Amino acid sequence: MADETPLLDELEKGPWPSYVTEIKRMAKKNAAAKDLLGIQEQSYKDRVTHWKHGGIVGVTGYGAGVIGRYCDSPEKFPDAASFHTMRINQPAGWFYTTKSLRTICDIWEKYGSGMTNFHGSTGDIILLGTTTENLQPCFDTLTEAGFDLGGSGSALRTPAGCVGQARCEWSNIDTLGLIHDLTMEFQDEIHRPRWPYKFKIKASGCPNDCVAAIARADFTIIGTWRDALRIDQAAVQEYVKKGLDIQELVVRRCPSEALVWDAKTQELKLLVDDCVRCMHCINVMPKAVRPGIEKGATILVGGKAPIIKGAYLSWVLVPFMKVEPPYDEMKDLLRKIWEWWDENGRTRERLAELIERLGFKTFLREMGLKPVPQMVKYPRSNPYVFFDR
Amino acid sequence: MGRTDIGPPDFHEMLPDVIKKNYGTWKYHEIPRPGVLKHVAESGDTVYTVRAGSPRLVSVDFIRDICDIADKHCDGHLRFTSRYNIEFLTPNEKNVDLIIADLKKLGLPVGGTSPGISNIVHTQGWIHCHSAATDASGLVKAIMDEVYEHFVETKLPNHVRIAVGCCINMCGAVHCSDIAVVGVHTKPPRPDHDRVVAQCEIPTTIQSCPTGAIRRHPDQSMKSVVVKEDLCMYCGNCFTVCPAMPLADAEGDGVAIYVGGKVPNARKPPMFSRMVIPFLPNRPPRWPEVVQAVKKIVDIYAANAKPYERVGEWIERIGWEAFFRRTEIPFTEQHIDDFTHAVETYRTTTQFKW
């Protein structure tokens, strides 16, 4: 019970909208939300979490999608004693009809605490807090309404992508179409954990990488192009006329010195072979510079947060791949990676750590890929080289 | 039993008409004012987007409120961004002010467009996580209150992406953010021998330790483990595989601050965030030391970085020595890496500043 929450009340002050206000709103009509408020106040008092390690709970036929959670003081907070989370796979690009959102709200008000995250870090809708008994009926009702659970544990986590071609002129691939297709293709991998650890797939339409795919995904898909940037000289001149310091803010900021501004002819020239497609000039002048026409994606592997051997950024595996339905080349590559990782990976070893342990060379051979300089920052400096005899 | 493996709804069902019609044929965009985007398609069609901040942890009634706005002005459609912002899309320019007025009534800020501070990507913290070394939602609320002006205005040199991870698992792109607040433990786990035998697999627990600090209990009759405390850096990985190894501690837990990470490839390649403040205490409800540290870093960056420089690019230009001097953050032995790839971070040149 939480009738007084002096510490949390402090978080209702200030201009940013308050999650405490949101819990209180739900607490008026939902006992679990009321106890959630109490548990949070207790943590603010004690400065430690009051949630225990999850137990194994779930819905029939799945090993993923539900995070079991129990409070460490059930006698004090009986209505949130078990407070499991359901991860609901979001529609690609996070677009919704209000009808579909209202349906989820009605279901969650009936079966859960009424508290949600739109969305969790990975991309799922998070329905926060229900009892073990309510999991199955809640899931059944959700699937009747067309929604399904996302991934958790040592499974494929719910794939996610940026807004892509739905509303972005920079997207070189159809991230929504791709993510939806991969999600449907790999339902079994999402719902039934059987790997050494988690595996994440994320797709960004351009190198700005709005879903942080390079930092977070074991399999990173970043849209790019093979030909030249398209420059509309009249639009460039328009930016200059409006006061843009093109020499300082565009040309000098180009990381590979691929742009030349001819002040006399008022022309922005591109040294095509020098361009590394970083997006800076496009970001500054979206009306004047656009990606090229020969579009596809760079596939990178290995991105992850620190646990266990430190954080990794994804590195280049396939410099350029065409990305068109039915995406067979990408799916074949994913299956090959999973097979090798599943066969060789230790418990809780992510793909990057396994590649580091067994060697990128070994990995490339297993994948049937030829080494190319685009895969490395620089070649090795040490002389400890293996040759096959 | 219900149906299984149906997957998410097809996104096509969720798209507003103007998006369906112009899918893949957008030509350019502009940002007429903070929090509003205008995208123009090859067809000449235009879509306006109004972006609003959200606390992320919301009730179903909050979702119904924003649905009311979308029903009124956006033909019953809305979307969310990867940073939890809510986006209202409309082809009618006159709806923009109406949407903003209705958002104001709900107390939701309009903003989050570049260059500024968008919503903070964060984790669950004390709301739902067993391994949290700090809260997340409360820290986010306290920080966003302080840097609010940068959400509703666009006056920074570039985006400042802030993230909060409640432990070093760093769910979310915490390790590549301009400013990252990370919950840290600073006391070793305390094996509860009675529970280890019942709840944990001993070889897995030993193997989970990145520094080899966990050993079999020397007394063979004890089916448990011991922690070599001088090797432990409190990552909590053992606790994840063995619940009988708790390490949360009111005094020992707190927050570290990392800066200078980025994800986009624009100009410099993606970068990791680097630790600049090893430990600040957990002081709920508003974490004043943490909020002030974030504010100070933002202010000094805002005053000194060149246009388009991200925090990490600015620091690389001026040098880390200059960063520590300007921010008056003390440099300590904790700042020097001693984990797996540490030597890569040592300065192998005589080029540095005084």
mmCIF file with all atom_site columns, N, CA and C in Angstrom, chain A residues 10-11 13 16 22 25 29 44 47 49 53 62 69 83 85 96 98 102 106 109 116-117 143 165-167 169 174 191-192 253 280 348, chain B residues 3 5 23-24 26 29 42 58-59 61 64-65 68 71 76 78 87 124 126 128-129 135 141 145 175 237 239 251 265 267 286 307:
data_model
loop_
_atom_site.group_PDB
_atom_site.id
_atom_site.type_symbol
_atom_site.label_atom_id
_atom_site.label_alt_id
_atom_site.label_comp_id
_atom_site.label_asym_id
_atom_site.label_entity_id
_atom_site.label_seq_id
_atom_site.pdbx_PDB_ins_code
_atom_site.Cartn_x
_atom_site.Cartn_y
_atom_site.Cartn_z
_atom_site.occupancy
_atom_site.B_iso_or_equiv
_atom_site.pdbx_formal_charge
_atom_site.auth_seq_id
_atom_site.auth_comp_id
_atom_site.auth_asym_id
_atom_site.auth_atom_id
_atom_site.pdbx_PDB_model_num
ATOM 1   N N  . GLU A 1 10  ? 8.335  14.370  -5.293  1.00 0.00 ? 10  GLU A N  1
ATOM 2   C CA . GLU A 1 10  ? 9.315  15.351  -5.791  1.00 0.00 ? 10  GLU A CA 1
ATOM 3   C C  . GLU A 1 10  ? 9.495  15.236  -7.305  1.00 0.00 ? 10  GLU A C  1
ATOM 4   N N  . LEU A 1 11  ? 9.224  14.029  -7.814  1.00 0.00 ? 11  LEU A N  1
ATOM 5   C CA . LEU A 1 11  ? 9.404  13.812  -9.257  1.00 0.00 ? 11  LEU A CA 1
ATOM 6   C C  . LEU A 1 11  ? 8.156  14.185  -10.060 1.00 0.00 ? 11  LEU A C  1
ATOM 7   N N  . LYS A 1 13  ? 7.358  17.373  -9.868  1.00 0.00 ? 13  LYS A N  1
ATOM 8   C CA . LYS A 1 13  ? 7.668  18.785  -10.108 1.00 0.00 ? 13  LYS A CA 1
ATOM 9   C C  . LYS A 1 13  ? 8.520  18.925  -11.364 1.00 0.00 ? 13  LYS A C  1
ATOM 10  N N  . TRP A 1 16  ? 9.312  18.523  -17.328 1.00 0.00 ? 16  TRP A N  1
ATOM 11  C CA . TRP A 1 16  ? 9.255  17.279  -18.111 1.00 0.00 ? 16  TRP A CA 1
ATOM 12  C C  . TRP A 1 16  ? 8.104  16.405  -17.596 1.00 0.00 ? 16  TRP A C  1
ATOM 13  N N  . GLU A 1 22  ? 1.976  9.311   -13.922 1.00 0.00 ? 22  GLU A N  1
ATOM 14  C CA . GLU A 1 22  ? 1.361  8.226   -14.688 1.00 0.00 ? 22  GLU A CA 1
ATOM 15  C C  . GLU A 1 22  ? 1.051  7.004   -13.802 1.00 0.00 ? 22  GLU A C  1
ATOM 16  N N  . ARG A 1 25  ? -1.885 7.815   -11.644 1.00 0.00 ? 25  ARG A N  1
ATOM 17  C CA . ARG A 1 25  ? -3.114 7.792   -12.412 1.00 0.00 ? 25  ARG A CA 1
ATOM 18  C C  . ARG A 1 25  ? -3.708 6.383   -12.456 1.00 0.00 ? 25  ARG A C  1
ATOM 19  N N  . LYS A 1 29  ? -7.034 3.132   -9.850  1.00 0.00 ? 29  LYS A N  1
ATOM 20  C CA . LYS A 1 29  ? -8.014 2.099   -10.212 1.00 0.00 ? 29  LYS A CA 1
ATOM 21  C C  . LYS A 1 29  ? -7.418 0.701   -10.335 1.00 0.00 ? 29  LYS A C  1
ATOM 22  N N  . TYR A 1 44  ? 13.270 4.171   -3.260  1.00 0.00 ? 44  TYR A N  1
ATOM 23  C CA . TYR A 1 44  ? 13.815 5.528   -3.118  1.00 0.00 ? 44  TYR A CA 1
ATOM 24  C C  . TYR A 1 44  ? 14.266 5.773   -1.683  1.00 0.00 ? 44  TYR A C  1
ATOM 25  N N  . ARG A 1 47  ? 17.331 2.887   -1.338  1.00 0.00 ? 47  ARG A N  1
ATOM 26  C CA . ARG A 1 47  ? 18.367 3.013   -2.369  1.00 0.00 ? 47  ARG A CA 1
ATOM 27  C C  . ARG A 1 47  ? 18.868 1.661   -2.886  1.00 0.00 ? 47  ARG A C  1
ATOM 28  N N  . THR A 1 49  ? 17.149 -1.931  -5.278  1.00 0.00 ? 49  THR A N  1
ATOM 29  C CA . THR A 1 49  ? 15.978 -2.472  -5.966  1.00 0.00 ? 49  THR A CA 1
ATOM 30  C C  . THR A 1 49  ? 15.248 -3.446  -5.048  1.00 0.00 ? 49  THR A C  1
ATOM 31  N N  . HIS A 1 53  ? 15.358 -11.801 -8.796  1.00 0.00 ? 53  HIS A N  1
ATOM 32  C CA . HIS A 1 53  ? 15.638 -12.496 -10.038 1.00 0.00 ? 53  HIS A CA 1
ATOM 33  C C  . HIS A 1 53  ? 14.369 -13.119 -10.597 1.00 0.00 ? 53  HIS A C  1
ATOM 34  N N  . TYR A 1 62  ? 5.948  -21.202 -25.927 1.00 0.00 ? 62  TYR A N  1
ATOM 35  C CA . TYR A 1 62  ? 7.030  -20.224 -26.086 1.00 0.00 ? 62  TYR A CA 1
ATOM 36  C C  . TYR A 1 62  ? 8.023  -20.356 -24.938 1.00 0.00 ? 62  TYR A C  1
ATOM 37  N N  . ARG A 1 69  ? 9.062  -11.695 -12.890 1.00 0.00 ? 69  ARG A N  1
ATOM 38  C CA . ARG A 1 69  ? 9.559  -10.751 -11.898 1.00 0.00 ? 69  ARG A CA 1
ATOM 39  C C  . ARG A 1 69  ? 8.748  -10.864 -10.620 1.00 0.00 ? 69  ARG A C  1
ATOM 40  N N  . PHE A 1 83  ? 4.955  -9.742  -10.741 1.00 0.00 ? 83  PHE A N  1
ATOM 41  C CA . PHE A 1 83  ? 4.770  -8.541  -11.566 1.00 0.00 ? 83  PHE A CA 1
ATOM 42  C C  . PHE A 1 83  ? 5.537  -8.752  -12.871 1.00 0.00 ? 83  PHE A C  1
ATOM 43  N N  . THR A 1 85  ? 6.562  -9.094  -16.867 1.00 0.00 ? 85  THR A N  1
ATOM 44  C CA . THR A 1 85  ? 6.489  -8.213  -18.024 1.00 0.00 ? 85  THR A CA 1
ATOM 45  C C  . THR A 1 85  ? 6.250  -9.021  -19.288 1.00 0.00 ? 85  THR A C  1
ATOM 46  N N  . TYR A 1 96  ? 1.231  3.137   -35.690 1.00 0.00 ? 96  TYR A N  1
ATOM 47  C CA . TYR A 1 96  ? 0.031  2.497   -35.149 1.00 0.00 ? 96  TYR A CA 1
ATOM 48  C C  . TYR A 1 96  ? -1.225 3.196   -35.637 1.00 0.00 ? 96  TYR A C  1
ATOM 49  N N  . THR A 1 98  ? -4.856 4.244   -34.037 1.00 0.00 ? 98  THR A N  1
ATOM 50  C CA . THR A 1 98  ? -5.334 4.430   -32.658 1.00 0.00 ? 98  THR A CA 1
ATOM 51  C C  . THR A 1 98  ? -6.213 3.242   -32.253 1.00 0.00 ? 98  THR A C  1
ATOM 52  N N  . ARG A 1 102 ? -5.688 1.322   -28.816 1.00 0.00 ? 102 ARG A N  1
ATOM 53  C CA . ARG A 1 102 ? -6.777 1.246   -27.821 1.00 0.00 ? 102 ARG A CA 1
ATOM 54  C C  . ARG A 1 102 ? -7.080 -0.213  -27.471 1.00 0.00 ? 102 ARG A C  1
ATOM 55  N N  . ASP A 1 106 ? -7.017 -1.717  -23.716 1.00 0.00 ? 106 ASP A N  1
ATOM 56  C CA . ASP A 1 106 ? -8.158 -2.405  -23.080 1.00 0.00 ? 106 ASP A CA 1
ATOM 57  C C  . ASP A 1 106 ? -7.735 -3.776  -22.538 1.00 0.00 ? 106 ASP A C  1
ATOM 58  N N  . GLU A 1 109 ? -5.470 -3.264  -19.498 1.00 0.00 ? 109 GLU A N  1
ATOM 59  C CA . GLU A 1 109 ? -6.202 -2.783  -18.322 1.00 0.00 ? 109 GLU A CA 1
ATOM 60  C C  . GLU A 1 109 ? -6.924 -3.961  -17.658 1.00 0.00 ? 109 GLU A C  1
ATOM 61  N N  . THR A 1 116 ? 2.774  0.700   -18.928 1.00 0.00 ? 116 THR A N  1
ATOM 62  C CA . THR A 1 116 ? 3.437  0.258   -20.154 1.00 0.00 ? 116 THR A CA 1
ATOM 63  C C  . THR A 1 116 ? 4.691  1.081   -20.419 1.00 0.00 ? 116 THR A C  1
ATOM 64  N N  . ASN A 1 117 ? 5.542  0.557   -21.286 1.00 0.00 ? 117 ASN A N  1
ATOM 65  C CA . ASN A 1 117 ? 6.586  1.370   -21.908 1.00 0.00 ? 117 ASN A CA 1
ATOM 66  C C  . ASN A 1 117 ? 6.313  1.411   -23.402 1.00 0.00 ? 117 ASN A C  1
ATOM 67  N N  . THR A 1 143 ? -3.181 -12.224 -29.093 1.00 0.00 ? 143 THR A N  1
ATOM 68  C CA . THR A 1 143 ? -3.015 -12.831 -30.420 1.00 0.00 ? 143 THR A CA 1
ATOM 69  C C  . THR A 1 143 ? -4.330 -12.798 -31.202 1.00 0.00 ? 143 THR A C  1
ATOM 70  N N  . GLN A 1 165 ? 11.883 4.319   -45.464 1.00 0.00 ? 165 GLN A N  1
ATOM 71  C CA . GLN A 1 165 ? 11.255 4.955   -46.617 1.00 0.00 ? 165 GLN A CA 1
ATOM 72  C C  . GLN A 1 165 ? 9.823  5.398   -46.341 1.00 0.00 ? 165 GLN A C  1
ATOM 73  N N  . ALA A 1 166 ? 9.287  5.029   -45.167 1.00 0.00 ? 166 ALA A N  1
ATOM 74  C CA . ALA A 1 166 ? 7.950  5.491   -44.827 1.00 0.00 ? 166 ALA A CA 1
ATOM 75  C C  . ALA A 1 166 ? 7.918  7.012   -44.741 1.00 0.00 ? 166 ALA A C  1
ATOM 76  N N  . ARG A 1 167 ? 8.980  7.618   -44.194 1.00 0.00 ? 167 ARG A N  1
ATOM 77  C CA . ARG A 1 167 ? 8.970  9.077   -44.101 1.00 0.00 ? 167 ARG A CA 1
ATOM 78  C C  . ARG A 1 167 ? 10.369 9.681   -44.144 1.00 0.00 ? 167 ARG A C  1
ATOM 79  N N  . GLU A 1 169 ? 13.687 10.608  -46.695 1.00 0.00 ? 169 GLU A N  1
ATOM 80  C CA . GLU A 1 169 ? 14.226 10.623  -48.059 1.00 0.00 ? 169 GLU A CA 1
ATOM 81  C C  . GLU A 1 169 ? 15.633 10.030  -48.119 1.00 0.00 ? 169 GLU A C  1
ATOM 82  N N  . ASP A 1 174 ? 14.339 -0.424  -47.727 1.00 0.00 ? 174 ASP A N  1
ATOM 83  C CA . ASP A 1 174 ? 13.009 -0.420  -47.110 1.00 0.00 ? 174 ASP A CA 1
ATOM 84  C C  . ASP A 1 174 ? 13.122 -1.111  -45.750 1.00 0.00 ? 174 ASP A C  1
ATOM 85  N N  . HIS A 1 191 ? 10.848 -16.867 -30.569 1.00 0.00 ? 191 HIS A N  1
ATOM 86  C CA . HIS A 1 191 ? 10.010 -17.354 -29.465 1.00 0.00 ? 191 HIS A CA 1
ATOM 87  C C  . HIS A 1 191 ? 10.581 -18.539 -28.691 1.00 0.00 ? 191 HIS A C  1
ATOM 88  N N  . ARG A 1 192 ? 11.593 -19.210 -29.274 1.00 0.00 ? 192 ARG A N  1
ATOM 89  C CA . ARG A 1 192 ? 12.116 -20.407 -28.585 1.00 0.00 ? 192 ARG A CA 1
ATOM 90  C C  . ARG A 1 192 ? 13.629 -20.326 -28.427 1.00 0.00 ? 192 ARG A C  1
ATOM 91  N N  . ARG A 1 253 ? 34.218 20.138  -43.217 1.00 0.00 ? 253 ARG A N  1
ATOM 92  C CA . ARG A 1 253 ? 33.775 19.055  -42.317 1.00 0.00 ? 253 ARG A CA 1
ATOM 93  C C  . ARG A 1 253 ? 33.753 17.689  -43.025 1.00 0.00 ? 253 ARG A C  1
ATOM 94  N N  . HIS A 1 280 ? 27.324 13.720  -43.837 1.00 0.00 ? 280 HIS A N  1
ATOM 95  C CA . HIS A 1 280 ? 27.367 15.070  -43.274 1.00 0.00 ? 280 HIS A CA 1
ATOM 96  C C  . HIS A 1 280 ? 26.797 16.122  -44.222 1.00 0.00 ? 280 HIS A C  1
ATOM 97  N N  . ARG A 1 348 ? 26.543 -17.762 -22.887 1.00 0.00 ? 348 ARG A N  1
ATOM 98  C CA . ARG A 1 348 ? 26.603 -16.309 -22.744 1.00 0.00 ? 348 ARG A CA 1
ATOM 99  C C  . ARG A 1 348 ? 27.748 -15.666 -23.539 1.00 0.00 ? 348 ARG A C  1
ATOM 100 N N  . ARG B 2 3   ? -3.480 -18.751 -30.767 1.00 0.00 ? 3   ARG B N  1
ATOM 101 C CA . ARG B 2 3   ? -2.592 -18.953 -31.906 1.00 0.00 ? 3   ARG B CA 1
ATOM 102 C C  . ARG B 2 3   ? -1.163 -18.614 -31.490 1.00 0.00 ? 3   ARG B C  1
ATOM 103 N N  . ASP B 2 5   ? 3.014  -17.736 -32.969 1.00 0.00 ? 5   ASP B N  1
ATOM 104 C CA . ASP B 2 5   ? 3.892  -17.334 -34.068 1.00 0.00 ? 5   ASP B CA 1
ATOM 105 C C  . ASP B 2 5   ? 3.170  -16.588 -35.189 1.00 0.00 ? 5   ASP B C  1
ATOM 106 N N  . TYR B 2 23  ? 5.262  6.455   -50.014 1.00 0.00 ? 23  TYR B N  1
ATOM 107 C CA . TYR B 2 23  ? 6.268  5.538   -49.471 1.00 0.00 ? 23  TYR B CA 1
ATOM 108 C C  . TYR B 2 23  ? 7.451  5.409   -50.435 1.00 0.00 ? 23  TYR B C  1
ATOM 109 N N  . GLY B 2 24  ? 8.646  5.682   -49.935 1.00 0.00 ? 24  GLY B N  1
ATOM 110 C CA . GLY B 2 24  ? 9.849  5.501   -50.765 1.00 0.00 ? 24  GLY B CA 1
ATOM 111 C C  . GLY B 2 24  ? 10.096 6.606   -51.771 1.00 0.00 ? 24  GLY B C  1
ATOM 112 N N  . TRP B 2 26  ? 10.045 10.089  -50.861 1.00 0.00 ? 26  TRP B N  1
ATOM 113 C CA . TRP B 2 26  ? 10.259 11.380  -50.193 1.00 0.00 ? 26  TRP B CA 1
ATOM 114 C C  . TRP B 2 26  ? 11.469 12.050  -50.803 1.00 0.00 ? 26  TRP B C  1
ATOM 115 N N  . HIS B 2 29  ? 13.387 17.265  -46.614 1.00 0.00 ? 29  HIS B N  1
ATOM 116 C CA . HIS B 2 29  ? 12.623 17.733  -45.454 1.00 0.00 ? 29  HIS B CA 1
ATOM 117 C C  . HIS B 2 29  ? 13.220 19.018  -44.911 1.00 0.00 ? 29  HIS B C  1
ATOM 118 N N  . GLU B 2 42  ? 8.209  13.460  -53.908 1.00 0.00 ? 42  GLU B N  1
ATOM 119 C CA . GLU B 2 42  ? 8.339  13.726  -55.349 1.00 0.00 ? 42  GLU B CA 1
ATOM 120 C C  . GLU B 2 42  ? 6.990  14.151  -55.932 1.00 0.00 ? 42  GLU B C  1
ATOM 121 N N  . VAL B 2 58  ? 4.340  4.870   -19.007 1.00 0.00 ? 58  VAL B N  1
ATOM 122 C CA . VAL B 2 58  ? 3.053  5.567   -19.051 1.00 0.00 ? 58  VAL B CA 1
ATOM 123 C C  . VAL B 2 58  ? 1.903  4.603   -18.801 1.00 0.00 ? 58  VAL B C  1
ATOM 124 N N  . SER B 2 59  ? 0.778  5.188   -18.380 1.00 0.00 ? 59  SER B N  1
ATOM 125 C CA . SER B 2 59  ? -0.418 4.378   -18.144 1.00 0.00 ? 59  SER B CA 1
ATOM 126 C C  . SER B 2 59  ? -1.168 4.191   -19.463 1.00 0.00 ? 59  SER B C  1
ATOM 127 N N  . ASP B 2 61  ? -4.067 5.051   -19.880 1.00 0.00 ? 61  ASP B N  1
ATOM 128 C CA . ASP B 2 61  ? -4.850 6.271   -20.101 1.00 0.00 ? 61  ASP B CA 1
ATOM 129 C C  . ASP B 2 61  ? -4.046 7.338   -20.848 1.00 0.00 ? 61  ASP B C  1
ATOM 130 N N  . ARG B 2 64  ? -4.345 6.431   -24.364 1.00 0.00 ? 64  ARG B N  1
ATOM 131 C CA . ARG B 2 64  ? -5.673 6.835   -24.859 1.00 0.00 ? 64  ARG B CA 1
ATOM 132 C C  . ARG B 2 64  ? -5.722 8.340   -25.117 1.00 0.00 ? 64  ARG B C  1
ATOM 133 N N  . ASP B 2 65  ? -5.072 9.119   -24.241 1.00 0.00 ? 65  ASP B N  1
ATOM 134 C CA . ASP B 2 65  ? -5.041 10.583  -24.446 1.00 0.00 ? 65  ASP B CA 1
ATOM 135 C C  . ASP B 2 65  ? -4.398 10.944  -25.786 1.00 0.00 ? 65  ASP B C  1
ATOM 136 N N  . ASP B 2 68  ? -6.566 10.168  -28.631 1.00 0.00 ? 68  ASP B N  1
ATOM 137 C CA . ASP B 2 68  ? -7.612 11.182  -28.861 1.00 0.00 ? 68  ASP B CA 1
ATOM 138 C C  . ASP B 2 68  ? -7.094 12.279  -29.791 1.00 0.00 ? 68  ASP B C  1
ATOM 139 N N  . ASP B 2 71  ? -6.866 10.896  -33.242 1.00 0.00 ? 71  ASP B N  1
ATOM 140 C CA . ASP B 2 71  ? -8.188 10.745  -33.861 1.00 0.00 ? 71  ASP B CA 1
ATOM 141 C C  . ASP B 2 71  ? -8.714 12.087  -34.351 1.00 0.00 ? 71  ASP B C  1
ATOM 142 N N  . GLY B 2 76  ? -6.495 9.171   -37.075 1.00 0.00 ? 76  GLY B N  1
ATOM 143 C CA . GLY B 2 76  ? -6.367 7.935   -36.309 1.00 0.00 ? 76  GLY B CA 1
ATOM 144 C C  . GLY B 2 76  ? -5.048 7.201   -36.452 1.00 0.00 ? 76  GLY B C  1
ATOM 145 N N  . LEU B 2 78  ? -0.660 7.379   -35.438 1.00 0.00 ? 78  LEU B N  1
ATOM 146 C CA . LEU B 2 78  ? 0.488  8.046   -34.824 1.00 0.00 ? 78  LEU B CA 1
ATOM 147 C C  . LEU B 2 78  ? 1.651  7.073   -34.834 1.00 0.00 ? 78  LEU B C  1
ATOM 148 N N  . GLU B 2 87  ? 5.003  10.851  -32.375 1.00 0.00 ? 87  GLU B N  1
ATOM 149 C CA . GLU B 2 87  ? 4.918  11.691  -33.568 1.00 0.00 ? 87  GLU B CA 1
ATOM 150 C C  . GLU B 2 87  ? 3.505  11.671  -34.144 1.00 0.00 ? 87  GLU B C  1
ATOM 151 N N  . GLN B 2 124 ? 15.065 0.069   -17.088 1.00 0.00 ? 124 GLN B N  1
ATOM 152 C CA . GLN B 2 124 ? 13.961 -0.016  -16.127 1.00 0.00 ? 124 GLN B CA 1
ATOM 153 C C  . GLN B 2 124 ? 14.312 0.454   -14.717 1.00 0.00 ? 124 GLN B C  1
ATOM 154 N N  . TRP B 2 126 ? 14.871 0.716   -10.807 1.00 0.00 ? 126 TRP B N  1
ATOM 155 C CA . TRP B 2 126 ? 14.171 0.164   -9.650  1.00 0.00 ? 126 TRP B CA 1
ATOM 156 C C  . TRP B 2 126 ? 12.693 -0.108  -9.934  1.00 0.00 ? 126 TRP B C  1
ATOM 157 N N  . HIS B 2 128 ? 11.632 -2.096  -12.304 1.00 0.00 ? 128 HIS B N  1
ATOM 158 C CA . HIS B 2 128 ? 11.367 -3.476  -12.709 1.00 0.00 ? 128 HIS B CA 1
ATOM 159 C C  . HIS B 2 128 ? 12.576 -4.386  -12.772 1.00 0.00 ? 128 HIS B C  1
ATOM 160 N N  . CYS B 2 129 ? 13.791 -3.895  -12.442 1.00 0.00 ? 129 CYS B N  1
ATOM 161 C CA . CYS B 2 129 ? 14.961 -4.724  -12.713 1.00 0.00 ? 129 CYS B CA 1
ATOM 162 C C  . CYS B 2 129 ? 15.598 -5.242  -11.433 1.00 0.00 ? 129 CYS B C  1
ATOM 163 N N  . ASP B 2 135 ? 18.131 3.903   -10.101 1.00 0.00 ? 135 ASP B N  1
ATOM 164 C CA . ASP B 2 135 ? 16.871 3.973   -10.826 1.00 0.00 ? 135 ASP B CA 1
ATOM 165 C C  . ASP B 2 135 ? 17.133 4.579   -12.206 1.00 0.00 ? 135 ASP B C  1
ATOM 166 N N  . LYS B 2 141 ? 13.891 11.776  -15.423 1.00 0.00 ? 141 LYS B N  1
ATOM 167 C CA . LYS B 2 141 ? 13.002 12.902  -15.122 1.00 0.00 ? 141 LYS B CA 1
ATOM 168 C C  . LYS B 2 141 ? 13.813 14.081  -14.572 1.00 0.00 ? 141 LYS B C  1
ATOM 169 N N  . ASP B 2 145 ? 14.268 17.583  -16.689 1.00 0.00 ? 145 ASP B N  1
ATOM 170 C CA . ASP B 2 145 ? 13.807 18.851  -16.123 1.00 0.00 ? 145 ASP B CA 1
ATOM 171 C C  . ASP B 2 145 ? 14.895 19.920  -16.249 1.00 0.00 ? 145 ASP B C  1
ATOM 172 N N  . HIS B 2 175 ? 26.563 2.836   -24.352 1.00 0.00 ? 175 HIS B N  1
ATOM 173 C CA . HIS B 2 175 ? 28.013 2.881   -24.523 1.00 0.00 ? 175 HIS B CA 1
ATOM 174 C C  . HIS B 2 175 ? 28.442 3.694   -25.732 1.00 0.00 ? 175 HIS B C  1
ATOM 175 N N  . ASN B 2 237 ? 27.888 -9.829  -13.421 1.00 0.00 ? 237 ASN B N  1
ATOM 176 C CA . ASN B 2 237 ? 27.588 -10.905 -14.364 1.00 0.00 ? 237 ASN B CA 1
ATOM 177 C C  . ASN B 2 237 ? 27.293 -12.222 -13.633 1.00 0.00 ? 237 ASN B C  1
ATOM 178 N N  . PHE B 2 239 ? 25.874 -12.471 -10.747 1.00 0.00 ? 239 PHE B N  1
ATOM 179 C CA . PHE B 2 239 ? 24.541 -12.350 -10.168 1.00 0.00 ? 239 PHE B CA 1
ATOM 180 C C  . PHE B 2 239 ? 23.467 -12.684 -11.216 1.00 0.00 ? 239 PHE B C  1
ATOM 181 N N  . GLU B 2 251 ? 24.948 1.940   0.045   1.00 0.00 ? 251 GLU B N  1
ATOM 182 C CA . GLU B 2 251 ? 26.094 2.859   0.057   1.00 0.00 ? 251 GLU B CA 1
ATOM 183 C C  . GLU B 2 251 ? 27.012 2.630   -1.133  1.00 0.00 ? 251 GLU B C  1
ATOM 184 N N  . ASN B 2 265 ? 27.636 7.786   -38.655 1.00 0.00 ? 265 ASN B N  1
ATOM 185 C CA . ASN B 2 265 ? 28.911 7.809   -39.365 1.00 0.00 ? 265 ASN B CA 1
ATOM 186 C C  . ASN B 2 265 ? 29.256 9.207   -39.871 1.00 0.00 ? 265 ASN B C  1
ATOM 187 N N  . ARG B 2 267 ? 30.749 12.592  -40.515 1.00 0.00 ? 267 ARG B N  1
ATOM 188 C CA . ARG B 2 267 ? 32.094 13.080  -40.199 1.00 0.00 ? 267 ARG B CA 1
ATOM 189 C C  . ARG B 2 267 ? 32.939 11.962  -39.586 1.00 0.00 ? 267 ARG B C  1
ATOM 190 N N  . ARG B 2 286 ? 16.206 13.109  -6.618  1.00 0.00 ? 286 ARG B N  1
ATOM 191 C CA . ARG B 2 286 ? 16.549 13.918  -7.788  1.00 0.00 ? 286 ARG B CA 1
ATOM 192 C C  . ARG B 2 286 ? 18.038 13.921  -8.137  1.00 0.00 ? 286 ARG B C  1
ATOM 193 N N  . PRO B 2 307 ? 30.001 24.366  -34.763 1.00 0.00 ? 307 PRO B N  1
ATOM 194 C CA . PRO B 2 307 ? 28.761 23.820  -35.309 1.00 0.00 ? 307 PRO B CA 1
ATOM 195 C C  . PRO B 2 307 ? 28.970 22.414  -35.872 1.00 0.00 ? 307 PRO B C  1
#
